[in-house]
Structures are given as C-alpha cells and as structure tokens.
PDB file of C-alpha atoms in Angstrom:
ATOM      1  CA  MET W   5     -51.415 -55.660-153.358  1.00 67.00           C
ATOM      2  CA  LYS W   6     -54.534 -53.321-152.153  1.00 79.00           C
ATOM      3  CA  ILE W   7     -54.674 -51.631-149.333  1.00 87.00           C
ATOM      4  CA  THR W   8     -57.907 -52.546-146.481  1.00 94.00           C
ATOM      5  CA  ARG W   9     -59.781 -49.566-145.326  1.00 96.00           C
ATOM      6  CA  GLU W  10     -58.813 -50.883-142.243  1.00 97.00           C
ATOM      7  CA  ALA W  11     -55.555 -50.095-142.575  1.00 97.00           C
ATOM      8  CA  ASP W  12     -56.413 -46.398-144.357  1.00 97.00           C
ATOM      9  CA  TYR W  13     -58.394 -45.592-141.383  1.00 98.00           C
ATOM     10  CA  ALA W  14     -55.736 -46.708-139.272  1.00 98.00           C
ATOM     11  CA  LEU W  15     -52.985 -44.208-141.385  1.00 97.00           C
ATOM     12  CA  ARG W  16     -55.587 -41.902-140.770  1.00 97.00           C
ATOM     13  CA  ILE W  17     -55.831 -42.422-137.107  1.00 98.00           C
ATOM     14  CA  VAL W  18     -51.603 -42.338-136.143  1.00 98.00           C
ATOM     15  CA  ALA W  19     -51.735 -38.883-138.854  1.00 97.00           C
ATOM     16  CA  MET W  20     -54.050 -37.375-136.578  1.00 96.00           C
ATOM     17  CA  LEU W  21     -52.647 -38.379-133.270  1.00 97.00           C
ATOM     18  CA  ALA W  22     -49.171 -37.324-134.808  1.00 96.00           C
ATOM     19  CA  LYS W  23     -50.273 -33.901-135.378  1.00 94.00           C
ATOM     20  CA  SER W  24     -51.244 -33.841-131.289  1.00 92.00           C
ATOM     21  CA  ASP W  25     -48.448 -33.592-128.346  1.00 87.00           C
ATOM     22  CA  LYS W  26     -52.129 -34.284-125.873  1.00 92.00           C
ATOM     23  CA  GLN W  27     -54.093 -37.404-126.212  1.00 94.00           C
ATOM     24  CA  ILE W  28     -56.993 -38.374-127.851  1.00 96.00           C
ATOM     25  CA  GLU W  29     -60.327 -39.813-126.734  1.00 96.00           C
ATOM     26  CA  ALA W  30     -61.280 -42.449-128.956  1.00 96.00           C
ATOM     27  CA  LYS W  31     -64.311 -41.146-129.680  1.00 96.00           C
ATOM     28  CA  VAL W  32     -62.937 -37.795-130.967  1.00 96.00           C
ATOM     29  CA  ILE W  33     -60.351 -39.851-133.074  1.00 97.00           C
ATOM     30  CA  ALA W  34     -63.827 -41.838-134.664  1.00 97.00           C
ATOM     31  CA  GLU W  35     -65.608 -38.832-135.145  1.00 97.00           C
ATOM     32  CA  LYS W  36     -63.383 -36.877-136.647  1.00 96.00           C
ATOM     33  CA  ASN W  37     -62.194 -39.702-139.223  1.00 96.00           C
ATOM     34  CA  ASP W  38     -65.477 -40.229-139.814  1.00 96.00           C
ATOM     35  CA  ILE W  39     -64.627 -43.982-138.471  1.00 97.00           C
ATOM     36  CA  PRO W  40     -67.427 -46.055-136.216  1.00 97.00           C
ATOM     37  CA  TYR W  41     -66.566 -45.829-133.043  1.00 96.00           C
ATOM     38  CA  ARG W  42     -65.844 -50.148-132.648  1.00 96.00           C
ATOM     39  CA  PHE W  43     -64.390 -50.495-135.479  1.00 97.00           C
ATOM     40  CA  THR W  44     -62.003 -47.283-134.206  1.00 97.00           C
ATOM     41  CA  LEU W  45     -61.195 -48.960-131.206  1.00 97.00           C
ATOM     42  CA  LYS W  46     -60.472 -52.627-132.925  1.00 97.00           C
ATOM     43  CA  ILE W  47     -58.006 -50.440-135.144  1.00 98.00           C
ATOM     44  CA  LEU W  48     -56.428 -48.577-132.148  1.00 98.00           C
ATOM     45  CA  ARG W  49     -56.219 -51.838-130.094  1.00 97.00           C
ATOM     46  CA  LYS W  50     -54.119 -53.144-132.753  1.00 98.00           C
ATOM     47  CA  ILE W  51     -51.516 -50.030-133.240  1.00 98.00           C
ATOM     48  CA  VAL W  52     -51.385 -49.517-129.000  1.00 97.00           C
ATOM     49  CA  GLN W  53     -50.542 -53.685-128.909  1.00 97.00           C
ATOM     50  CA  ALA W  54     -47.383 -52.920-131.440  1.00 97.00           C
ATOM     51  CA  GLY W  55     -45.823 -50.286-129.470  1.00 97.00           C
ATOM     52  CA  TYR W  56     -46.545 -46.963-131.799  1.00 98.00           C
ATOM     53  CA  LEU W  57     -49.301 -45.615-129.844  1.00 97.00           C
ATOM     54  CA  LYS W  58     -50.000 -45.660-126.031  1.00 96.00           C
ATOM     55  CA  SER W  59     -54.113 -45.612-124.299  1.00 95.00           C
ATOM     56  CA  PHE W  60     -54.842 -44.009-121.075  1.00 94.00           C
ATOM     57  CA  ARG W  61     -57.828 -45.268-119.313  1.00 90.00           C
ATOM     58  CA  GLY W  62     -59.884 -43.245-117.056  1.00 83.00           C
ATOM     59  CA  VAL W  63     -61.965 -40.074-117.465  1.00 80.00           C
ATOM     60  CA  ASN W  64     -59.006 -38.374-118.921  1.00 81.00           C
ATOM     61  CA  GLY W  65     -58.226 -41.275-121.060  1.00 86.00           C
ATOM     62  CA  GLY W  66     -57.405 -41.592-124.700  1.00 94.00           C
ATOM     63  CA  TYR W  67     -54.599 -42.082-126.837  1.00 97.00           C
ATOM     64  CA  MET W  68     -51.142 -40.750-128.565  1.00 96.00           C
ATOM     65  CA  LEU W  69     -47.684 -41.696-130.271  1.00 97.00           C
ATOM     66  CA  ASN W  70     -45.426 -44.208-128.260  1.00 96.00           C
ATOM     67  CA  LYS W  71     -42.921 -42.650-130.579  1.00 97.00           C
ATOM     68  CA  LYS W  72     -42.279 -39.220-132.271  1.00 96.00           C
ATOM     69  CA  PRO W  73     -43.638 -39.264-136.161  1.00 97.00           C
ATOM     70  CA  SER W  74     -40.254 -39.405-137.308  1.00 96.00           C
ATOM     71  CA  GLU W  75     -39.785 -42.989-136.347  1.00 97.00           C
ATOM     72  CA  ILE W  76     -43.275 -44.376-137.553  1.00 98.00           C
ATOM     73  CA  THR W  77     -43.270 -45.147-141.165  1.00 98.00           C
ATOM     74  CA  PHE W  78     -46.466 -45.623-143.660  1.00 97.00           C
ATOM     75  CA  ARG W  79     -45.222 -49.647-143.838  1.00 97.00           C
ATOM     76  CA  ASN W  80     -45.369 -49.751-139.810  1.00 98.00           C
ATOM     77  CA  ILE W  81     -49.251 -49.194-140.285  1.00 98.00           C
ATOM     78  CA  ILE W  82     -50.017 -51.050-142.838  1.00 97.00           C
ATOM     79  CA  GLU W  83     -48.514 -54.395-141.612  1.00 96.00           C
ATOM     80  CA  VAL W  84     -49.721 -53.933-138.307  1.00 97.00           C
ATOM     81  CA  ILE W  85     -52.884 -53.821-139.589  1.00 97.00           C
ATOM     82  CA  ASP W  86     -52.784 -56.127-142.863  1.00 94.00           C
ATOM     83  CA  GLY W  87     -49.717 -58.015-142.153  1.00 91.00           C
ATOM     84  CA  GLU W  88     -47.035 -58.233-144.266  1.00 89.00           C
ATOM     85  CA  ILE W  89     -47.254 -56.514-148.084  1.00 86.00           C
ATOM     86  CA  THR W  90     -47.038 -58.747-150.669  1.00 83.00           C
ATOM     87  CA  LEU W  91     -47.661 -58.368-154.381  1.00 79.00           C
ATOM     88  CA  ASN W  92     -48.603 -62.138-154.612  1.00 76.00           C
ATOM     89  CA  VAL W  93     -48.249 -65.246-152.590  1.00 73.00           C
ATOM     90  CA  CYS W  94     -45.219 -66.296-154.144  1.00 71.00           C
ATOM     91  CA  LEU W  95     -43.547 -63.957-152.386  1.00 71.00           C
ATOM     92  CA  GLY W  96     -44.970 -64.262-149.376  1.00 67.00           C
ATOM     93  CA  GLU W  97     -43.320 -65.282-146.185  1.00 64.00           C
ATOM     94  CA  ASN W  98     -43.998 -69.320-146.996  1.00 61.00           C
ATOM     95  CA  GLY W  99     -44.158 -68.640-151.063  1.00 61.00           C
ATOM     96  CA  CYS W 100     -45.598 -71.206-152.990  1.00 64.00           C
ATOM     97  CA  CYS W 101     -43.078 -71.545-155.736  1.00 63.00           C
ATOM     98  CA  SER W 102     -41.996 -74.463-156.777  1.00 64.00           C
ATOM     99  CA  SER W 103     -39.547 -73.416-159.701  1.00 65.00           C
ATOM    100  CA  ASN W 104     -36.609 -73.133-156.983  1.00 66.00           C
ATOM    101  CA  GLY W 105     -35.976 -69.527-157.199  1.00 62.00           C
ATOM    102  CA  LYS W 106     -35.443 -69.183-160.498  1.00 73.00           C
ATOM    103  CA  CYS W 107     -39.162 -68.461-161.944  1.00 77.00           C
ATOM    104  CA  ALA W 108     -38.591 -64.924-164.197  1.00 78.00           C
ATOM    105  CA  LEU W 109     -41.876 -63.863-162.917  1.00 80.00           C
ATOM    106  CA  LYS W 110     -41.122 -63.989-159.261  1.00 80.00           C
ATOM    107  CA  GLN W 111     -37.999 -62.317-159.855  1.00 81.00           C
ATOM    108  CA  LYS W 112     -39.731 -59.303-161.698  1.00 86.00           C
ATOM    109  CA  LEU W 113     -42.734 -59.005-159.194  1.00 85.00           C
ATOM    110  CA  GLN W 114     -40.047 -59.206-156.006  1.00 84.00           C
ATOM    111  CA  LYS W 115     -38.717 -55.959-157.355  1.00 91.00           C
ATOM    112  CA  VAL W 116     -41.939 -53.789-157.717  1.00 90.00           C
ATOM    113  CA  GLN W 117     -42.549 -54.827-154.119  1.00 88.00           C
ATOM    114  CA  ASP W 118     -39.149 -54.029-153.359  1.00 92.00           C
ATOM    115  CA  ILE W 119     -39.599 -50.699-154.614  1.00 95.00           C
ATOM    116  CA  ILE W 120     -43.318 -50.365-153.137  1.00 93.00           C
ATOM    117  CA  THR W 121     -42.056 -51.461-149.245  1.00 94.00           C
ATOM    118  CA  SER W 122     -38.997 -49.135-150.199  1.00 96.00           C
ATOM    119  CA  GLU W 123     -41.370 -46.180-150.930  1.00 96.00           C
ATOM    120  CA  LEU W 124     -43.722 -46.872-147.714  1.00 96.00           C
ATOM    121  CA  ASP W 125     -40.673 -47.318-145.284  1.00 96.00           C
ATOM    122  CA  ASP W 126     -39.641 -43.836-146.572  1.00 96.00           C
ATOM    123  CA  ILE W 127     -42.864 -41.751-145.826  1.00 96.00           C
ATOM    124  CA  THR W 128     -42.877 -41.054-142.199  1.00 96.00           C
ATOM    125  CA  PHE W 129     -46.035 -39.648-140.122  1.00 96.00           C
ATOM    126  CA  GLU W 130     -43.335 -36.222-139.598  1.00 96.00           C
ATOM    127  CA  ASP W 131     -43.623 -36.420-143.708  1.00 94.00           C
ATOM    128  CA  VAL W 132     -47.101 -36.282-143.493  1.00 91.00           C
ATOM    129  CA  ILE W 133     -47.311 -33.392-140.471  1.00 90.00           C
ATOM    130  CA  GLU W 134     -45.323 -30.995-142.449  1.00 84.00           C
ATOM    131  CA  ASP W 135     -47.315 -31.587-145.501  1.00 78.00           C
ATOM    132  CA  MET W 136     -50.326 -30.888-143.463  1.00 73.00           C
ATOM    133  CA  GLN W 137     -49.301 -27.413-142.449  1.00 65.00           C
TER     134      GLN W 137
END
C-alpha cells in the first residue's frame, strides 16, 4: 500500500483547515502547501463532495471544515482520495482469491491491513492540531 501524492496533499489541506476557524481561499491553500492550484481545486472538490469540507463562493469565498477535527480521521481523507485501503488485490471488496477463504497468505495480510486501517481510524485532525501547537 502506498499513499498517493494526492492523498498526502489532501491530508495537508485538511490539517491546514483544521487549524483555522475561518474559511481559506483555494489559492492560499495551494500556495501555503506548495500544491499546484488546479490540483488543489481537484482535491478540494473531492473532499467537499465527501462532506468533510464546505465551500463558499464569491469574493469572500473559500473552504472550511464541515465537521469537527475530532470527527475526521486520516483514513476518511485517504479513502476519499485513493479509495478503499487494501494491501493486496485479494483483500479488496472484489477479492480475487479462489481458495474459498482458506488462504494463509490472505489471513496474514488481512491482519496487517486491519492494524493499518485501525491506526488510521485512530488519528484525527484534532490530534494533528494538538501536535502542531
């Protein structure tokens, strides 16, 4: 499993917004995080559609969290961008294993995947804010 650059940027964007109680313009978000502006807009659109951010149009427009930082986990944001977290194709929703659930490799990989997803579920953006102060 590898977190994509897009998911990494999304985590940084949400962390930035979690630190602020005001809306922030997309251009500022892009500049402060050193992300290309168009790519920032694409990422913001996905996170807004997932319901974690809200957007405001107009001259004073921008973005801000739609939920409390304590209600948004790393896993939430990574999965918005990259989809379901899976270590191997056989662990995905449409697994490809033909061993009828008796594959020792799959069982071991599932344990590792469960640990990773559990850890990502345990990290909220409230934790990030506390560590940044």
